[in-house]
Tab-separated table of C-alpha atoms in Angstrom:
chain	number	residue	atom	x	y	z
A	1339	UNK	CA	19.483	-4.837	-55.786
A	1340	UNK	CA	18.211	-1.281	-55.482
A	1341	UNK	CA	18.180	1.780	-53.279
A	1342	UNK	CA	14.835	3.083	-52.035
A	1343	UNK	CA	15.101	6.661	-50.823
A	1344	UNK	CA	12.639	8.188	-48.327
A	1345	UNK	CA	12.742	11.955	-47.868
A	1346	UNK	CA	12.215	13.822	-44.626
A	1347	UNK	CA	9.690	16.493	-43.675
A	1348	UNK	CA	9.239	19.510	-45.905
A	1349	UNK	CA	10.550	17.884	-49.078
A	1350	UNK	CA	9.630	15.414	-51.786
A	1351	UNK	CA	11.442	12.829	-53.856
A	1352	UNK	CA	13.265	15.561	-55.794
A	1353	UNK	CA	15.528	16.259	-52.820
A	1354	UNK	CA	17.510	13.210	-53.990
A	1355	UNK	CA	18.088	14.535	-57.530
A	1356	UNK	CA	21.753	15.441	-56.975
A	1357	UNK	CA	22.531	12.133	-55.273
A	1358	UNK	CA	20.972	9.592	-57.617
A	1359	UNK	CA	23.440	10.020	-60.533
A	1360	UNK	CA	26.280	9.032	-58.175
A	1361	UNK	CA	24.688	5.802	-56.952
A	1362	UNK	CA	25.960	2.535	-58.304
A	1363	UNK	CA	22.595	0.796	-58.540
A	1364	UNK	CA	18.981	1.461	-59.447
A	1365	UNK	CA	17.402	4.050	-57.160
A	1366	UNK	CA	13.745	4.692	-56.414
A	1367	UNK	CA	12.963	8.014	-54.711
A	1368	UNK	CA	9.534	7.869	-53.095
A	1369	UNK	CA	7.123	10.802	-52.829
A	1370	UNK	CA	5.267	10.544	-49.544
A	1371	UNK	CA	1.582	11.547	-49.684
A	1372	UNK	CA	0.806	15.192	-50.374
A	1373	UNK	CA	3.633	16.130	-52.738
A	1374	UNK	CA	5.144	15.303	-56.111
A	1375	UNK	CA	3.510	12.276	-57.674
A	1376	UNK	CA	1.114	12.084	-54.702
A	1377	UNK	CA	0.239	15.787	-54.596
A	1378	UNK	CA	-3.475	15.047	-54.910
A	1379	UNK	CA	-3.570	13.762	-51.317
A	1380	UNK	CA	-4.847	16.220	-48.691
A	1381	UNK	CA	-1.917	16.765	-46.330
A	1382	UNK	CA	-4.238	17.402	-43.434
A	1383	UNK	CA	-5.364	13.777	-43.577
A	1384	UNK	CA	-1.946	12.105	-43.903
A	1385	UNK	CA	-0.786	9.761	-41.146
A	1386	UNK	CA	2.446	7.886	-40.529
A	1387	UNK	CA	0.684	4.718	-41.690
A	1388	UNK	CA	-0.115	6.447	-44.994
A	1389	UNK	CA	3.560	7.317	-45.432
A	1390	UNK	CA	4.666	3.729	-44.896
A	1391	UNK	CA	1.962	2.461	-47.230
A	1392	UNK	CA	3.225	4.789	-49.978
A	1393	UNK	CA	6.738	3.338	-49.682
A	1394	UNK	CA	5.381	-0.210	-49.717
A	1395	UNK	CA	3.265	0.522	-52.799
A	1396	UNK	CA	6.260	1.844	-54.738
A	1397	UNK	CA	8.502	-1.069	-53.726
A	1398	UNK	CA	5.881	-3.643	-54.667
A	1399	UNK	CA	4.963	-1.875	-57.918
A	1400	UNK	CA	8.549	-2.340	-59.112
A	1401	UNK	CA	8.869	-5.726	-57.379
A	1402	UNK	CA	12.100	-4.589	-55.723
A	1403	UNK	CA	14.022	-7.027	-53.538
A	1404	UNK	CA	17.344	-6.913	-51.654
A	1405	UNK	CA	16.576	-3.234	-51.057
A	1406	UNK	CA	18.901	-0.807	-49.299
A	1407	UNK	CA	16.290	1.386	-47.622
A	1408	UNK	CA	17.563	4.925	-47.024
A	1409	UNK	CA	15.676	7.273	-44.713
A	1410	UNK	CA	16.587	10.908	-44.162
A	1411	UNK	CA	15.631	12.991	-41.127
A	1412	UNK	CA	11.933	12.504	-40.256
A	1413	UNK	CA	11.893	9.335	-42.359
A	1414	UNK	CA	13.359	7.706	-39.268
A	1415	UNK	CA	9.784	7.200	-38.063
A	1416	UNK	CA	8.505	5.917	-41.415
A	1417	UNK	CA	11.262	3.354	-41.911
A	1418	UNK	CA	10.270	0.974	-39.070
A	1419	UNK	CA	6.700	0.813	-40.358
A	1420	UNK	CA	8.049	-0.101	-43.803
A	1421	UNK	CA	10.183	-2.818	-42.219
A	1422	UNK	CA	7.042	-4.349	-40.738
A	1423	UNK	CA	5.204	-4.183	-44.071
A	1424	UNK	CA	7.854	-5.681	-46.384
A	1425	UNK	CA	10.616	-7.169	-44.194
A	1426	UNK	CA	11.499	-9.842	-46.739
A	1427	UNK	CA	12.345	-7.193	-49.346
A	1428	UNK	CA	14.790	-5.130	-47.222
A	1429	UNK	CA	18.462	-6.117	-47.012
A	1430	UNK	CA	19.915	-3.103	-45.200
A	1431	UNK	CA	18.675	0.146	-43.642
A	1432	UNK	CA	20.631	3.403	-43.823
A	1433	UNK	CA	19.471	6.303	-41.672
A	1434	UNK	CA	20.841	9.723	-42.598
A	1435	UNK	CA	20.674	12.011	-39.558
A	1436	UNK	CA	17.360	10.316	-38.928
A	1437	UNK	CA	14.926	11.194	-36.175
A	1438	UNK	CA	14.370	8.180	-33.949
A	1439	UNK	CA	12.462	9.173	-30.812
A	1440	UNK	CA	11.568	6.860	-27.950
A	1441	UNK	CA	8.941	4.319	-28.992
A	1442	UNK	CA	5.448	5.687	-28.351
A	1443	UNK	CA	6.601	9.296	-28.048
A	1444	UNK	CA	6.222	12.061	-30.627
A	1445	UNK	CA	8.875	13.466	-32.954
A	1446	UNK	CA	8.026	16.911	-31.603
A	1447	UNK	CA	9.211	15.795	-28.160
A	1448	UNK	CA	12.678	14.985	-29.539
A	1449	UNK	CA	13.415	18.279	-31.295
A	1450	UNK	CA	15.872	20.766	-29.807
A	1451	UNK	CA	13.791	23.045	-27.484
A	1452	UNK	CA	14.621	26.202	-29.421
A	1453	UNK	CA	13.695	24.592	-32.719
A	1454	UNK	CA	10.595	22.992	-31.154
A	1455	UNK	CA	8.908	26.326	-30.522
A	1456	UNK	CA	9.523	27.415	-34.099
A	1457	UNK	CA	8.063	24.150	-35.344
A	1458	UNK	CA	4.954	24.491	-33.163
A	1459	UNK	CA	4.367	27.963	-34.600
A	1460	UNK	CA	4.654	26.444	-38.084
A	1461	UNK	CA	1.717	24.024	-37.597
A	1462	UNK	CA	-1.705	25.300	-38.640
A	1463	UNK	CA	-4.794	23.131	-39.280
A	1464	UNK	CA	-2.768	19.934	-39.444
A	1465	UNK	CA	-0.216	21.346	-41.898
A	1466	UNK	CA	3.461	21.948	-41.148
A	1467	UNK	CA	4.852	24.892	-43.115
A	1468	UNK	CA	8.511	25.903	-42.966
A	1469	UNK	CA	9.436	29.481	-43.765
A	1470	UNK	CA	12.152	29.961	-46.340
A	1471	UNK	CA	14.205	31.989	-43.872
A	1472	UNK	CA	13.968	29.402	-41.093
A	1473	UNK	CA	14.777	26.537	-43.428
A	1474	UNK	CA	17.788	28.399	-44.780
A	1475	UNK	CA	19.248	28.743	-41.291
A	1476	UNK	CA	18.741	25.095	-40.348
A	1477	UNK	CA	19.300	23.330	-43.654
A	1478	UNK	CA	21.611	25.364	-45.874
A	1479	UNK	CA	24.510	26.459	-43.685
A	1480	UNK	CA	27.036	24.331	-45.609
A	1481	UNK	CA	25.842	25.401	-49.084
A	1482	UNK	CA	26.812	28.132	-51.499
A	1483	UNK	CA	24.146	30.638	-52.488
A	1484	UNK	CA	23.013	28.845	-55.652
A	1485	UNK	CA	22.764	25.443	-53.960
A	1486	UNK	CA	20.850	26.937	-51.049
A	1487	UNK	CA	18.393	28.629	-53.403
A	1488	UNK	CA	17.846	25.366	-55.274
A	1489	UNK	CA	17.218	23.554	-51.988
A	1490	UNK	CA	14.752	26.142	-50.705
A	1491	UNK	CA	12.881	26.107	-54.013
A	1492	UNK	CA	12.035	22.478	-53.245
A	1493	UNK	CA	10.461	23.144	-49.837
A	1494	UNK	CA	6.981	21.663	-49.478
A	1495	UNK	CA	4.296	21.791	-46.834
A	1496	UNK	CA	3.898	18.632	-44.810
A	1497	UNK	CA	1.534	16.740	-42.561
A	1498	UNK	CA	1.705	17.674	-38.885
A	1499	UNK	CA	1.140	13.978	-38.106
A	1500	UNK	CA	4.840	13.393	-38.787
A	1501	UNK	CA	5.525	15.551	-35.751
A	1502	UNK	CA	2.580	14.963	-33.456
A	1503	UNK	CA	1.527	11.326	-33.910
A	1504	UNK	CA	2.981	8.751	-31.473
A	1505	UNK	CA	5.612	6.674	-33.242
A	1506	UNK	CA	5.749	2.894	-33.581
A	1507	UNK	CA	9.325	1.654	-33.722
A	1508	UNK	CA	8.584	-2.065	-33.529
A	1509	UNK	CA	10.042	-2.577	-37.010
A	1510	UNK	CA	13.492	-1.715	-35.683
A	1511	UNK	CA	13.392	-4.911	-33.604
A	1512	UNK	CA	13.790	-6.933	-36.788
A	1513	UNK	CA	17.197	-8.460	-37.485
A	1514	UNK	CA	17.930	-6.245	-40.493
A	1515	UNK	CA	21.403	-4.642	-40.596
A	1516	UNK	CA	21.425	-0.873	-40.182
A	1517	UNK	CA	23.845	1.990	-40.561
A	1518	UNK	CA	23.455	5.516	-39.202
A	1519	UNK	CA	25.063	8.356	-41.147
A	1520	UNK	CA	25.993	10.923	-38.507
A	1521	UNK	CA	26.165	14.439	-39.976
A	1522	UNK	CA	28.669	16.353	-37.897
A	1523	UNK	CA	27.641	19.867	-39.015
A	1524	UNK	CA	23.880	19.352	-38.759
A	1525	UNK	CA	22.091	22.406	-37.304
A	1526	UNK	CA	18.617	20.905	-37.730
A	1527	UNK	CA	18.891	17.518	-36.036
A	1528	UNK	CA	21.688	18.523	-33.706
A	1529	UNK	CA	24.492	16.415	-32.253
A	1530	UNK	CA	22.777	15.512	-28.978
A	1531	UNK	CA	19.676	14.294	-30.772
A	1532	UNK	CA	21.604	12.284	-33.342
A	1533	UNK	CA	23.456	10.602	-30.487
A	1534	UNK	CA	20.135	9.732	-28.820
A	1535	UNK	CA	18.968	8.093	-32.043
A	1536	UNK	CA	22.226	6.180	-32.330
A	1537	UNK	CA	21.953	4.993	-28.718
A	1538	UNK	CA	18.421	3.681	-29.324
A	1539	UNK	CA	19.314	1.854	-32.549
A	1540	UNK	CA	22.870	0.694	-31.845
A	1541	UNK	CA	23.726	0.730	-35.569
A	1542	UNK	CA	27.009	0.907	-37.379
A	1543	UNK	CA	27.889	4.623	-37.530
A	1544	UNK	CA	29.577	6.560	-40.323
A	1545	UNK	CA	30.463	10.250	-39.915
A	1546	UNK	CA	30.045	12.802	-42.685
A	1547	UNK	CA	31.234	16.396	-42.308
A	1548	UNK	CA	28.100	18.008	-43.770
A	1549	UNK	CA	24.944	19.833	-42.788
A	1550	UNK	CA	21.459	18.335	-42.695
A	1551	UNK	CA	20.828	18.097	-46.454
A	1552	UNK	CA	23.885	16.020	-47.301
A	1553	UNK	CA	22.240	14.572	-50.412
A	1554	UNK	CA	22.263	18.083	-51.900
A	1555	UNK	CA	25.303	19.739	-50.335
A	1556	UNK	CA	27.638	16.722	-50.628
A	1557	UNK	CA	25.990	14.154	-52.920
A	1558	UNK	CA	29.217	12.412	-53.917
A	1559	UNK	CA	30.224	11.921	-50.271
A	1560	UNK	CA	26.873	10.485	-49.298
A	1561	UNK	CA	26.743	8.334	-52.426
A	1562	UNK	CA	30.138	6.881	-51.560
A	1563	UNK	CA	28.786	5.771	-48.170
A	1564	UNK	CA	25.652	4.274	-49.714
A	1565	UNK	CA	27.573	2.506	-52.466
A	1566	UNK	CA	29.861	0.964	-49.857
A	1567	UNK	CA	26.884	-0.298	-47.853
A	1568	UNK	CA	25.282	-1.641	-51.010
A	1569	UNK	CA	28.425	-3.533	-51.942
């Protein structure tokens, strides 16, 4: 039994580096196309289907089964596509402050209006680029200076498709248990939006008193939740 970790927008697999040592089972952190081990992919061409295919490829390459699939933030729209690709390999889904918009809508439509305008300004030629200053305000408010700097050093450009492509949530109709980790101090995916996601999914809910990047700011706390789910 293993954890498979899917990062959100603007990061790669290395955002899980602080968390993995605290997990009680094998963990595979996936790089979505355009960063890390898949940096050769042109971000401007990446689609949500490509993201799901990358997760499937990594799961099948290691022949992982009984997987606890963990999706953070924008991975909330990749996870259901993975569930449709390899449903027999997934035992439980954990969504960490995950974006789950209405089926057929766009992630961009679900972002807090003030944040939405900043995000729109950050999209050029199919690439989503976060400024260090903007990311610091939204992602690092519960971190000390050194931890924040380490987090911001890992920022990566991303595909605008994650934000602008209509989502397909059909995978969430599958009878696979799911847990939503509600981050009570999140300034990126704010309380109202997390509650919308929870209402759509009707998962078990666990609260953590952290900001958006819980895997970095409070890795032991998040690991404790994941280890409990894993059993």
